[in-house]
Coordinates of C-alpha atoms and ligand atoms in Angstrom, one line a residue:
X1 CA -20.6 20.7 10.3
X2 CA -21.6 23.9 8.8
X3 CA -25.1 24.2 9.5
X4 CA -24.6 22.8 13.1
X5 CA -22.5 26.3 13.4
X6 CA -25.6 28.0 12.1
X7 CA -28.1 26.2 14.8
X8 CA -25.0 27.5 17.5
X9 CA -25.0 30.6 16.4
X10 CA -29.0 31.4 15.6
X11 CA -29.6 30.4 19.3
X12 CA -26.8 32.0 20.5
X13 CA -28.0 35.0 18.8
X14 CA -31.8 34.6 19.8
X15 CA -31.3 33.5 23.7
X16 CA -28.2 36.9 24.1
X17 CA -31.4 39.2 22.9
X18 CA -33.9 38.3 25.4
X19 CA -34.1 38.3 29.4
X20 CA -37.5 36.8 29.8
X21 CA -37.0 32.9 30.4
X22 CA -39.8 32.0 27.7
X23 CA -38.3 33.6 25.4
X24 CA -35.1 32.4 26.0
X25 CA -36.9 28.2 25.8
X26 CA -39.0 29.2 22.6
X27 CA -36.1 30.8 21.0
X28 CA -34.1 28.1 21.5
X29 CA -36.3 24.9 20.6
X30 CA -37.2 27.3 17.3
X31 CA -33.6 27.6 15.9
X32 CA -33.2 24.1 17.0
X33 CA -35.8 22.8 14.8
X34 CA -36.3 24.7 11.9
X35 CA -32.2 23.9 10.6
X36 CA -31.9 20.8 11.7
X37 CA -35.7 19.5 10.4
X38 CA -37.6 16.7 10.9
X39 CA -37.0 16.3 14.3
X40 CA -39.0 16.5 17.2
X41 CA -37.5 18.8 20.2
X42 CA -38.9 19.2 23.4
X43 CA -36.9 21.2 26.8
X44 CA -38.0 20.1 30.4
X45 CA -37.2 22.5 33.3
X46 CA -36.6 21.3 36.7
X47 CA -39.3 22.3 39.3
X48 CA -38.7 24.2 42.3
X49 CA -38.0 20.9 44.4
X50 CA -36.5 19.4 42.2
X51 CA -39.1 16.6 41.7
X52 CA -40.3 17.1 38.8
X53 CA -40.1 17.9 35.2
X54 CA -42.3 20.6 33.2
X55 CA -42.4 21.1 29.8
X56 CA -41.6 24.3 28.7
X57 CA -41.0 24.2 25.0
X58 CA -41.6 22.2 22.5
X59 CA -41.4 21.6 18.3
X60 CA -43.3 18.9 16.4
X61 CA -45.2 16.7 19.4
X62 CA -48.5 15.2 18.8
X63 CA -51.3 16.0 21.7
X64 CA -50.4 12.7 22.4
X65 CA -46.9 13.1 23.2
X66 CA -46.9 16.4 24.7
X67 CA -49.7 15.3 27.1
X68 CA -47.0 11.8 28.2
X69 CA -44.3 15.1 28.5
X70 CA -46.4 17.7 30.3
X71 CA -44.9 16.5 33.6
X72 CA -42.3 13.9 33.9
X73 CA -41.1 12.3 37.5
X74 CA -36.9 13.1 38.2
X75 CA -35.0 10.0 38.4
X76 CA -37.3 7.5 36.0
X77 CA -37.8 6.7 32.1
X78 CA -34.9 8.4 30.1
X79 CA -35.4 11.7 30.3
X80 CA -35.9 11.9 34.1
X81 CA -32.8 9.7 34.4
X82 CA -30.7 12.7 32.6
X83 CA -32.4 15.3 34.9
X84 CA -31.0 13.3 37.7
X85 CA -27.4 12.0 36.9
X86 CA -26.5 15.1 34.6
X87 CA -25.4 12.2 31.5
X88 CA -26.4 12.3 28.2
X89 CA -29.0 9.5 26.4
X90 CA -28.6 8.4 23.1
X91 CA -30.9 5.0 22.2
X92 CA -32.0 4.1 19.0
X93 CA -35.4 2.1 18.9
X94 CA -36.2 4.2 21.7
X95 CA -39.5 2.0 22.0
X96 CA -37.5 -1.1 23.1
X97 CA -35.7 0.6 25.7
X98 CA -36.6 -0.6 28.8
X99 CA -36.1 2.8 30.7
X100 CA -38.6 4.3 29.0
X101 CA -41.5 5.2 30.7
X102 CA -44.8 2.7 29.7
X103 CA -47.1 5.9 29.3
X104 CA -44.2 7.1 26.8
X105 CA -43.4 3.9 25.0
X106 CA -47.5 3.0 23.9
X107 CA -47.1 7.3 21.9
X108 CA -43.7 6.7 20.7
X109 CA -44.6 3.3 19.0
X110 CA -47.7 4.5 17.6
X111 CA -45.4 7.4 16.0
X112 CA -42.7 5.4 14.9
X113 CA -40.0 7.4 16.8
X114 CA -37.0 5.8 17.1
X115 CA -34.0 7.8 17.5
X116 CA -33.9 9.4 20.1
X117 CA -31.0 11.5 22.5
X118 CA -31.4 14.0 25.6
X119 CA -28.8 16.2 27.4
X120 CA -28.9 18.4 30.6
X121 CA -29.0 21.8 30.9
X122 CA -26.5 23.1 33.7
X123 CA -25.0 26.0 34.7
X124 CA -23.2 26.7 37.4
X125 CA -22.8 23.0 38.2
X126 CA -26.5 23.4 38.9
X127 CA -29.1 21.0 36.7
X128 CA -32.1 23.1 35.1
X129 CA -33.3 20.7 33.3
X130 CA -33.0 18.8 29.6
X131 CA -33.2 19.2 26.2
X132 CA -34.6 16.3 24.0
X133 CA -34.7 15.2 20.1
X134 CA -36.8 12.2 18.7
X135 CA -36.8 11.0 15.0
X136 CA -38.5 9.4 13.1
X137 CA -35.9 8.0 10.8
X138 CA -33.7 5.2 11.3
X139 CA -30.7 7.5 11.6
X140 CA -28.9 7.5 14.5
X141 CA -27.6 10.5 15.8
X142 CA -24.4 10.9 15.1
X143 CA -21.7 12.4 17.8
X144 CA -21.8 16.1 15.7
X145 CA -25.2 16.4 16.1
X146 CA -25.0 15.3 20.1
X147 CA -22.0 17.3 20.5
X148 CA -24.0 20.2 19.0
X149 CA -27.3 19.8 20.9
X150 CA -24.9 19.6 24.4
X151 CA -23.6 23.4 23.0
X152 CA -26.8 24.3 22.4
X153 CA -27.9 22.9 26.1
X154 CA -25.0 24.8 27.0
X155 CA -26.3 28.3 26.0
X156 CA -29.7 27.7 27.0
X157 CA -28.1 27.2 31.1
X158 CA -26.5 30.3 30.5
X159 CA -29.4 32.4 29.2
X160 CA -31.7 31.0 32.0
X161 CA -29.0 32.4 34.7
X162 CA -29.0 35.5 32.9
X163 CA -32.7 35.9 33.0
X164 CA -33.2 34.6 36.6
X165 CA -30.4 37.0 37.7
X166 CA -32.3 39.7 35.6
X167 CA -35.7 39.3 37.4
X168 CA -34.2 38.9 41.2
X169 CA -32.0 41.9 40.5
X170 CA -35.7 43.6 38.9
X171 CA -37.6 42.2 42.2
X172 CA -35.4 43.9 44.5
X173 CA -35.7 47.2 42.8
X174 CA -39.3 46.8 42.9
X175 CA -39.0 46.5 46.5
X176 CA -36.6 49.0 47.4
X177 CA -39.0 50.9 45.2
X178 CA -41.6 50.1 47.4
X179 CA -40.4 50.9 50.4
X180 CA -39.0 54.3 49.4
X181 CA -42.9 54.7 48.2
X182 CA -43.6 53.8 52.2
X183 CA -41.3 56.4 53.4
X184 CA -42.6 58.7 51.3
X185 CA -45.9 58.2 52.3
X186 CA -45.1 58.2 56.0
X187 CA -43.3 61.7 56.2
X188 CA -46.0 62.5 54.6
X189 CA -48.5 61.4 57.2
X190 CA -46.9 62.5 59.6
X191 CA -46.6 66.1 58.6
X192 CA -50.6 65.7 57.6
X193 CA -51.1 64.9 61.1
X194 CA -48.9 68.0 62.7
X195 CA -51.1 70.1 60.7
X196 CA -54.7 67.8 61.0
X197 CA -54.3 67.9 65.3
X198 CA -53.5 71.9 64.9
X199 CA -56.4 72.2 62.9
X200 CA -58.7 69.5 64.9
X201 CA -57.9 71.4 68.4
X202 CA -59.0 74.3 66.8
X203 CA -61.9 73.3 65.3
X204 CA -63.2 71.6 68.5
X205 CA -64.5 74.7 70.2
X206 CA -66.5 76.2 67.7
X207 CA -67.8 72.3 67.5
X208 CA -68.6 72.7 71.2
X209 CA -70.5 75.4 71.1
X210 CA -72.5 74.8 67.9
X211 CA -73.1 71.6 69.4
X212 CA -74.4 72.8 73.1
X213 CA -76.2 75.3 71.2
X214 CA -78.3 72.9 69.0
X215 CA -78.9 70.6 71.9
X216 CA -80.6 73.7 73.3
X217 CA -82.7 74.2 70.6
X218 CA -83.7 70.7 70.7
X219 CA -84.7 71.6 74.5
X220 CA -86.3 74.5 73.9
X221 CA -90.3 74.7 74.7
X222 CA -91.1 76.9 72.0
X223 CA -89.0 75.1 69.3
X224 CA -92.0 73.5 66.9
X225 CA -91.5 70.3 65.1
X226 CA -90.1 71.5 62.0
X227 CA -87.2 73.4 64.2
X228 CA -86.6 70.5 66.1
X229 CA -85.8 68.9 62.9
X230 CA -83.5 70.9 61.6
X231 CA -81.4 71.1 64.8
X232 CA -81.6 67.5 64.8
X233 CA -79.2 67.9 61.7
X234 CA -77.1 70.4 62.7
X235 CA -76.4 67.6 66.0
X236 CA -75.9 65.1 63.6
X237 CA -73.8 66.4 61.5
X238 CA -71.7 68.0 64.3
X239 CA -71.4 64.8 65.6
X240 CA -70.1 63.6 62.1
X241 CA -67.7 66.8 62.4
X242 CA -66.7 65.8 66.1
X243 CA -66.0 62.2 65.1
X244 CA -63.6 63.4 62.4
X245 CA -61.5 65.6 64.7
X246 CA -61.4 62.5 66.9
X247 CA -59.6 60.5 65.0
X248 CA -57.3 63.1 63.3
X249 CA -56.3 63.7 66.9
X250 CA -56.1 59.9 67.5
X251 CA -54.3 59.6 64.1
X252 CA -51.7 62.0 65.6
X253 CA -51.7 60.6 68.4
X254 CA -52.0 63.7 70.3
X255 CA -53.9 62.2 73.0
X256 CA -52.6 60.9 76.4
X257 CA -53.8 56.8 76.2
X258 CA -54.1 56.0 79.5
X259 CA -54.6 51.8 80.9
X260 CA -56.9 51.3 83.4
X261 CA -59.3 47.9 83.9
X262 CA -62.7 48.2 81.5
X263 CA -65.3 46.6 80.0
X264 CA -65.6 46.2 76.4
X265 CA -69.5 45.0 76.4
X266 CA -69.7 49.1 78.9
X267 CA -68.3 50.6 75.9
X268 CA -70.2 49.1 73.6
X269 CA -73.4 49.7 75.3
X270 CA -72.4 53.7 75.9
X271 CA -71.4 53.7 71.9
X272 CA -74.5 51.9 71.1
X273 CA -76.8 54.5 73.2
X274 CA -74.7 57.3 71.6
X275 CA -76.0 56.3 67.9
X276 CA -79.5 54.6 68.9
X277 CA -81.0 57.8 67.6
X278 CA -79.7 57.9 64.5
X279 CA -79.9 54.1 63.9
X280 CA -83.4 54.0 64.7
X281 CA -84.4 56.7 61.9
X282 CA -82.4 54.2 59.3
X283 CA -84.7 51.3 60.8
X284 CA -81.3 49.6 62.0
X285 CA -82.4 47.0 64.1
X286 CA -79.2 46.3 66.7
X287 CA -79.1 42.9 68.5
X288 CA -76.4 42.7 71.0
X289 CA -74.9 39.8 72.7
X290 CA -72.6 39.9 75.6
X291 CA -71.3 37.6 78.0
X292 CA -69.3 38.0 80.7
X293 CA -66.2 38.6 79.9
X294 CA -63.0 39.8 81.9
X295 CA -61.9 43.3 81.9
X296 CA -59.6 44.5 79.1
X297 CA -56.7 47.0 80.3
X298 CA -57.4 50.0 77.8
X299 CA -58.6 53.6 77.8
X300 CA -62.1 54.4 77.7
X301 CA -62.0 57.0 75.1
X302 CA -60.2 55.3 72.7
X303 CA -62.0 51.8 73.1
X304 CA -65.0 54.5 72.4
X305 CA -63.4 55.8 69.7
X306 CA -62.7 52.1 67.8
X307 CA -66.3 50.9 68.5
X308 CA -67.6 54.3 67.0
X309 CA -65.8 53.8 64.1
X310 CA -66.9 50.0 63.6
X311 CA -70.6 51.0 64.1
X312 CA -70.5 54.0 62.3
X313 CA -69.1 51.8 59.4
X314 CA -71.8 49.3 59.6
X315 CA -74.6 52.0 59.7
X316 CA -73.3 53.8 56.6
X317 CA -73.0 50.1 54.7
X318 CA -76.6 49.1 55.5
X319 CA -78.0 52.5 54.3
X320 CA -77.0 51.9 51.2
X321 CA -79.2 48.2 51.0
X322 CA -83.2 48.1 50.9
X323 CA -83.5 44.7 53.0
X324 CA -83.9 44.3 56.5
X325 CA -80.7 46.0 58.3
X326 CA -79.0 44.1 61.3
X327 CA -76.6 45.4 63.1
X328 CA -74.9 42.4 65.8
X329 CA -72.6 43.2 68.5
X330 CA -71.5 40.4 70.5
X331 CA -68.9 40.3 73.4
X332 CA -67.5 36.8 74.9
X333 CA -64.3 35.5 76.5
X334 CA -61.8 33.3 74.3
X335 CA -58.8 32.2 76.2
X336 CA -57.0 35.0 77.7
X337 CA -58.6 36.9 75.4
X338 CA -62.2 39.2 75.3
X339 CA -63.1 39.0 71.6
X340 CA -65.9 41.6 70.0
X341 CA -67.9 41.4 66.7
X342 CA -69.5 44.1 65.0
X343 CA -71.5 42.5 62.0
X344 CA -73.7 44.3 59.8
X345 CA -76.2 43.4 56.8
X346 CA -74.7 45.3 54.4
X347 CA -73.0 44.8 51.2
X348 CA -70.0 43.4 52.6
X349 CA -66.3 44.8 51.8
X350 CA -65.5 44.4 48.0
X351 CA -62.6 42.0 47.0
X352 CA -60.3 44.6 45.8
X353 CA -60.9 46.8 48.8
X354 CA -60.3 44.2 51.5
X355 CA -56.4 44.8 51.8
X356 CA -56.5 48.3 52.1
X357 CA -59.4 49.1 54.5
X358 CA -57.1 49.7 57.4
X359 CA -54.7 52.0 55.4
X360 CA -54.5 55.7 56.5
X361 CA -56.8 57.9 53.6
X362 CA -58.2 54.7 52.0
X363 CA -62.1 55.1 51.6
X364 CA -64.6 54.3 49.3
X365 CA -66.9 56.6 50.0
X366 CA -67.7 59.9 48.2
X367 CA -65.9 63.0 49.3
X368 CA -67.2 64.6 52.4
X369 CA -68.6 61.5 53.5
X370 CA -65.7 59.4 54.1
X371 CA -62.1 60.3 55.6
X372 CA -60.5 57.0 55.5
X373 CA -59.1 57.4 59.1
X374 CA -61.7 55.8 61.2
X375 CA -60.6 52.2 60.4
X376 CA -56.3 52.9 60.7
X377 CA -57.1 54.9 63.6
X378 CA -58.7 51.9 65.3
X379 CA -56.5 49.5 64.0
X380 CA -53.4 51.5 65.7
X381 CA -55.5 52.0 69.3
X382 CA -55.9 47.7 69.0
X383 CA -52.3 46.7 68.2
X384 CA -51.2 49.7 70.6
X385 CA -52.9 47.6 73.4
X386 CA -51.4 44.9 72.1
X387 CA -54.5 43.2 70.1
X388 CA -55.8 42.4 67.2
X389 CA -58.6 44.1 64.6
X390 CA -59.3 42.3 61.2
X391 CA -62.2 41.8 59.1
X392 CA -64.4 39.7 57.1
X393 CA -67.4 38.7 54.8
X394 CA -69.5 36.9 56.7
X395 CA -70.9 34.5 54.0
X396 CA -74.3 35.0 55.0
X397 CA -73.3 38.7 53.6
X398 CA -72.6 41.3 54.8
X399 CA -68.9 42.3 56.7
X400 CA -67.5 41.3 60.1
X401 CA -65.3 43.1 61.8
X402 CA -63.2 41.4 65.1
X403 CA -61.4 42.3 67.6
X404 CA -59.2 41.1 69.9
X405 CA -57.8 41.9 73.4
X406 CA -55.4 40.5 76.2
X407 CA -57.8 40.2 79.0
X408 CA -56.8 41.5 82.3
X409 CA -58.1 39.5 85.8
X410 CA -61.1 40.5 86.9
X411 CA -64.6 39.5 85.7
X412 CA -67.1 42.4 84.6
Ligands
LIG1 P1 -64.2 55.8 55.9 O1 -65.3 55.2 56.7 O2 -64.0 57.3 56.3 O3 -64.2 55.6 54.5 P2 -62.6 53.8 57.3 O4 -61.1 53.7 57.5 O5 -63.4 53.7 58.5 O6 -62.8 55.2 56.5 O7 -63.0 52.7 56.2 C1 -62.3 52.5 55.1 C2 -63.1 51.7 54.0 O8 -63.4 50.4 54.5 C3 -64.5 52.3 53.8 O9 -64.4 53.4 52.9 C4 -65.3 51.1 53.2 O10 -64.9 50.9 51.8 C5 -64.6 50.0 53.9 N1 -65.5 49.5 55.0 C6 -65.4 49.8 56.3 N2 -66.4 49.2 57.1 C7 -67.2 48.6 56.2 C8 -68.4 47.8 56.3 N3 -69.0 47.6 57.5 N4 -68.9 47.3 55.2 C9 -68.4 47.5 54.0 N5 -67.2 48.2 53.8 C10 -66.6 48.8 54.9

């Protein structure tokens, strides 16, 4: 009896250390083997549905016989039998028993296994699965040795509650820690965007000006090439400047949003005219499609704003590729709703980027170039007007970007 107490109290010792599951089955099927010796141990778990049977630890199995244990069905050949009534097996010439499973008999014979016994793992009055041993001799085994395996079985439930317990309690302090994270970060952005609209309303005048300046410059008879050029900058990069207050002010939501009846294909074109200049000195070709499509209810400005942002996107993407640069926007009528594409040739939105493009501050682009507000700016105008904005690779390449809105009644 004595070194059955040892086995009890190695795995008792080993599974009350550890909290993570495998440790708890490899811990286990360990102790189990090395006192007890020849025998061959292997511990199923129960799988989520309760169909099925995984391995999950195992001592002294051929290839063979671990690949006939890998997955066994709940309910058939003896081990699935004990999954499913909760009873203890004990056969001896295991071979010739005529539960076993014909897979399982042809590795068993070949190994000359022949005892062989398997008890469930409960807790709670809840099955988890089994724990098996196989030998090779002609022993039997003998009611210590089944009583001790059951204690063993025994611990094992316990230590598996304990661990699951462990890693639901440790999931929902991840979570809460997340969402604390969440708060954090929106008192945050909403102080940012106090401050960013005070700021943006004050840096729109001087914008104004330098802007109506420039354009006069631009204007100007006497202004030779080389000016011209240089004022063409300062536009653009006002512009750039402009479009950056924009969305702060959007982000803040410091603008009145009003609803009236408009077309998303006039938009487009208006945004389209807006950067035709600028696309055309990047060799952007643009290829539009529209078809008519009912009105959207929306506001003008903001609908601008969105389609500014997409383009804008797809312009600085395909500056960064040599090859021929597309940009596509399409318009057409799905349903009750008006759907828009703007597709690009660029390099497309990296993997790891893709589920946080529409967060507020999330860019990839070098400092000064990028804000990270165009895209969450957007995504809050779409879902505001009760649509939708998402995006994708098209796998011809390049990215995708959709959206979405409730179409109101009349025909544009
Ligand atoms: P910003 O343009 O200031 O970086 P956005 O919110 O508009 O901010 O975009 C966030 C990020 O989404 C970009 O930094 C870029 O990584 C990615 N992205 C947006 N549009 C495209 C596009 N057309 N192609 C590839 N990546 C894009």
């Amino acid at each position: 009896m004595e070194p059955h107490l040892a086995i009890l109290l190695t795995v008792a010792e080993a599974v009350s250390r550890t909290l993570d599951v495998n440790d708890v089955l490899r811990t286990a099927v360990e102790a189990l083997t090395r006192v007890t010796g020849h025998e061959i141990a292997s511990l199923h778990l129960l799988s989520e549905d309760g169909k099925m049977l995984h391995l999950r630890g195992e001592r002294g199995m051929s290839p063979a016989l671990r690949g006939v244990n890998q997955t066994l069905p709940v309910g058939q050949g003896l081990i699935g039998r004990v999954a499913s009534t909760g009873r203890t097996v004990r056969v001896e010439k295991n071979y010739a028993d005529p539960d076993l499973l014909p897979a399982a008999r042809a590795a068993v014979q070949r190994e000359h296994i022949r005892g062989f016994v398997c008890v469930p793992i409960h807790s709670r009055g809840r099955i988890l699965g089994t724990l098996s041993l196989g030998r090779k001799t002609v022993d039997r085994f003998a009611a210590s040795e089944i009583t001790l395996l059951e204690a063993t079985a025994d611990q094992i439930g316990l230590a598996l509650d304990n661990a699951r317990l462990y890693s639901e309690k440790e999931r929902q302090l991840e979570e809460r820690k997340r969402i604390q994270a969440q708060l954090v970060r929106s008192e945050k952005l909403s102080a940012v965007g106090e401050l960013a609209s005070g700021v943006a309303h004050e840096i729109n005048n001087p914008l104004t000006t330098i802007l109506g300046q420039a354009h006069l410059i631009l204007a100007h008879p006497q202004a030779t090439e080389p000016v011209r050029e240089r004022a063409r900058i300062v536009t653009d990069e006002a512009a750039r400047a402009a479009r950056i207050v924009q969305n702060l002010l959007l982000f803040a939501r410091q603008y009145p949003s009003e609803r009236r009846p408009c077309s998303l294909a006039a938009q487009a074109r208006r945004v389209l005219e807006l950067k035709s200049y600028q696309l055309q000195q990047d060799n952007v070709k643009v290829v539009t499609e529209f078809a008519p499509s009912p009105y959207v209810l929306g506001d003008e400005n903001a609908l601008q704003q969105v389609l500014l942002n997409l383009v804008q996107n797809a312009h600085q993407a395909m500056v960064q590729i040599a090859g021929a640069r597309v940009l596509t926007v399409r318009v057409w009528p799905d349903g009750a709703s008006v759907c828009l594409e703007v597709r690009d040739t660029g390099p497309g939105i990296p993997e790891e980027a893709m589920p946080r493009i529409f967060d507020p501050f999330f860019t990839t682009k070098p400092p000064g170039e990028g804000s990270g507000l165009g895209l969450s700016v957007s995504y809050g105008i779409v879902t505001e007007l009760g649509g939708r904005l998402w995006a994708e690779n098209h796998p011809d390449g390049g990215a995708s970007f959709r959206l979405e809105l409730p179409a109101g009644d009349d025909a544009s």
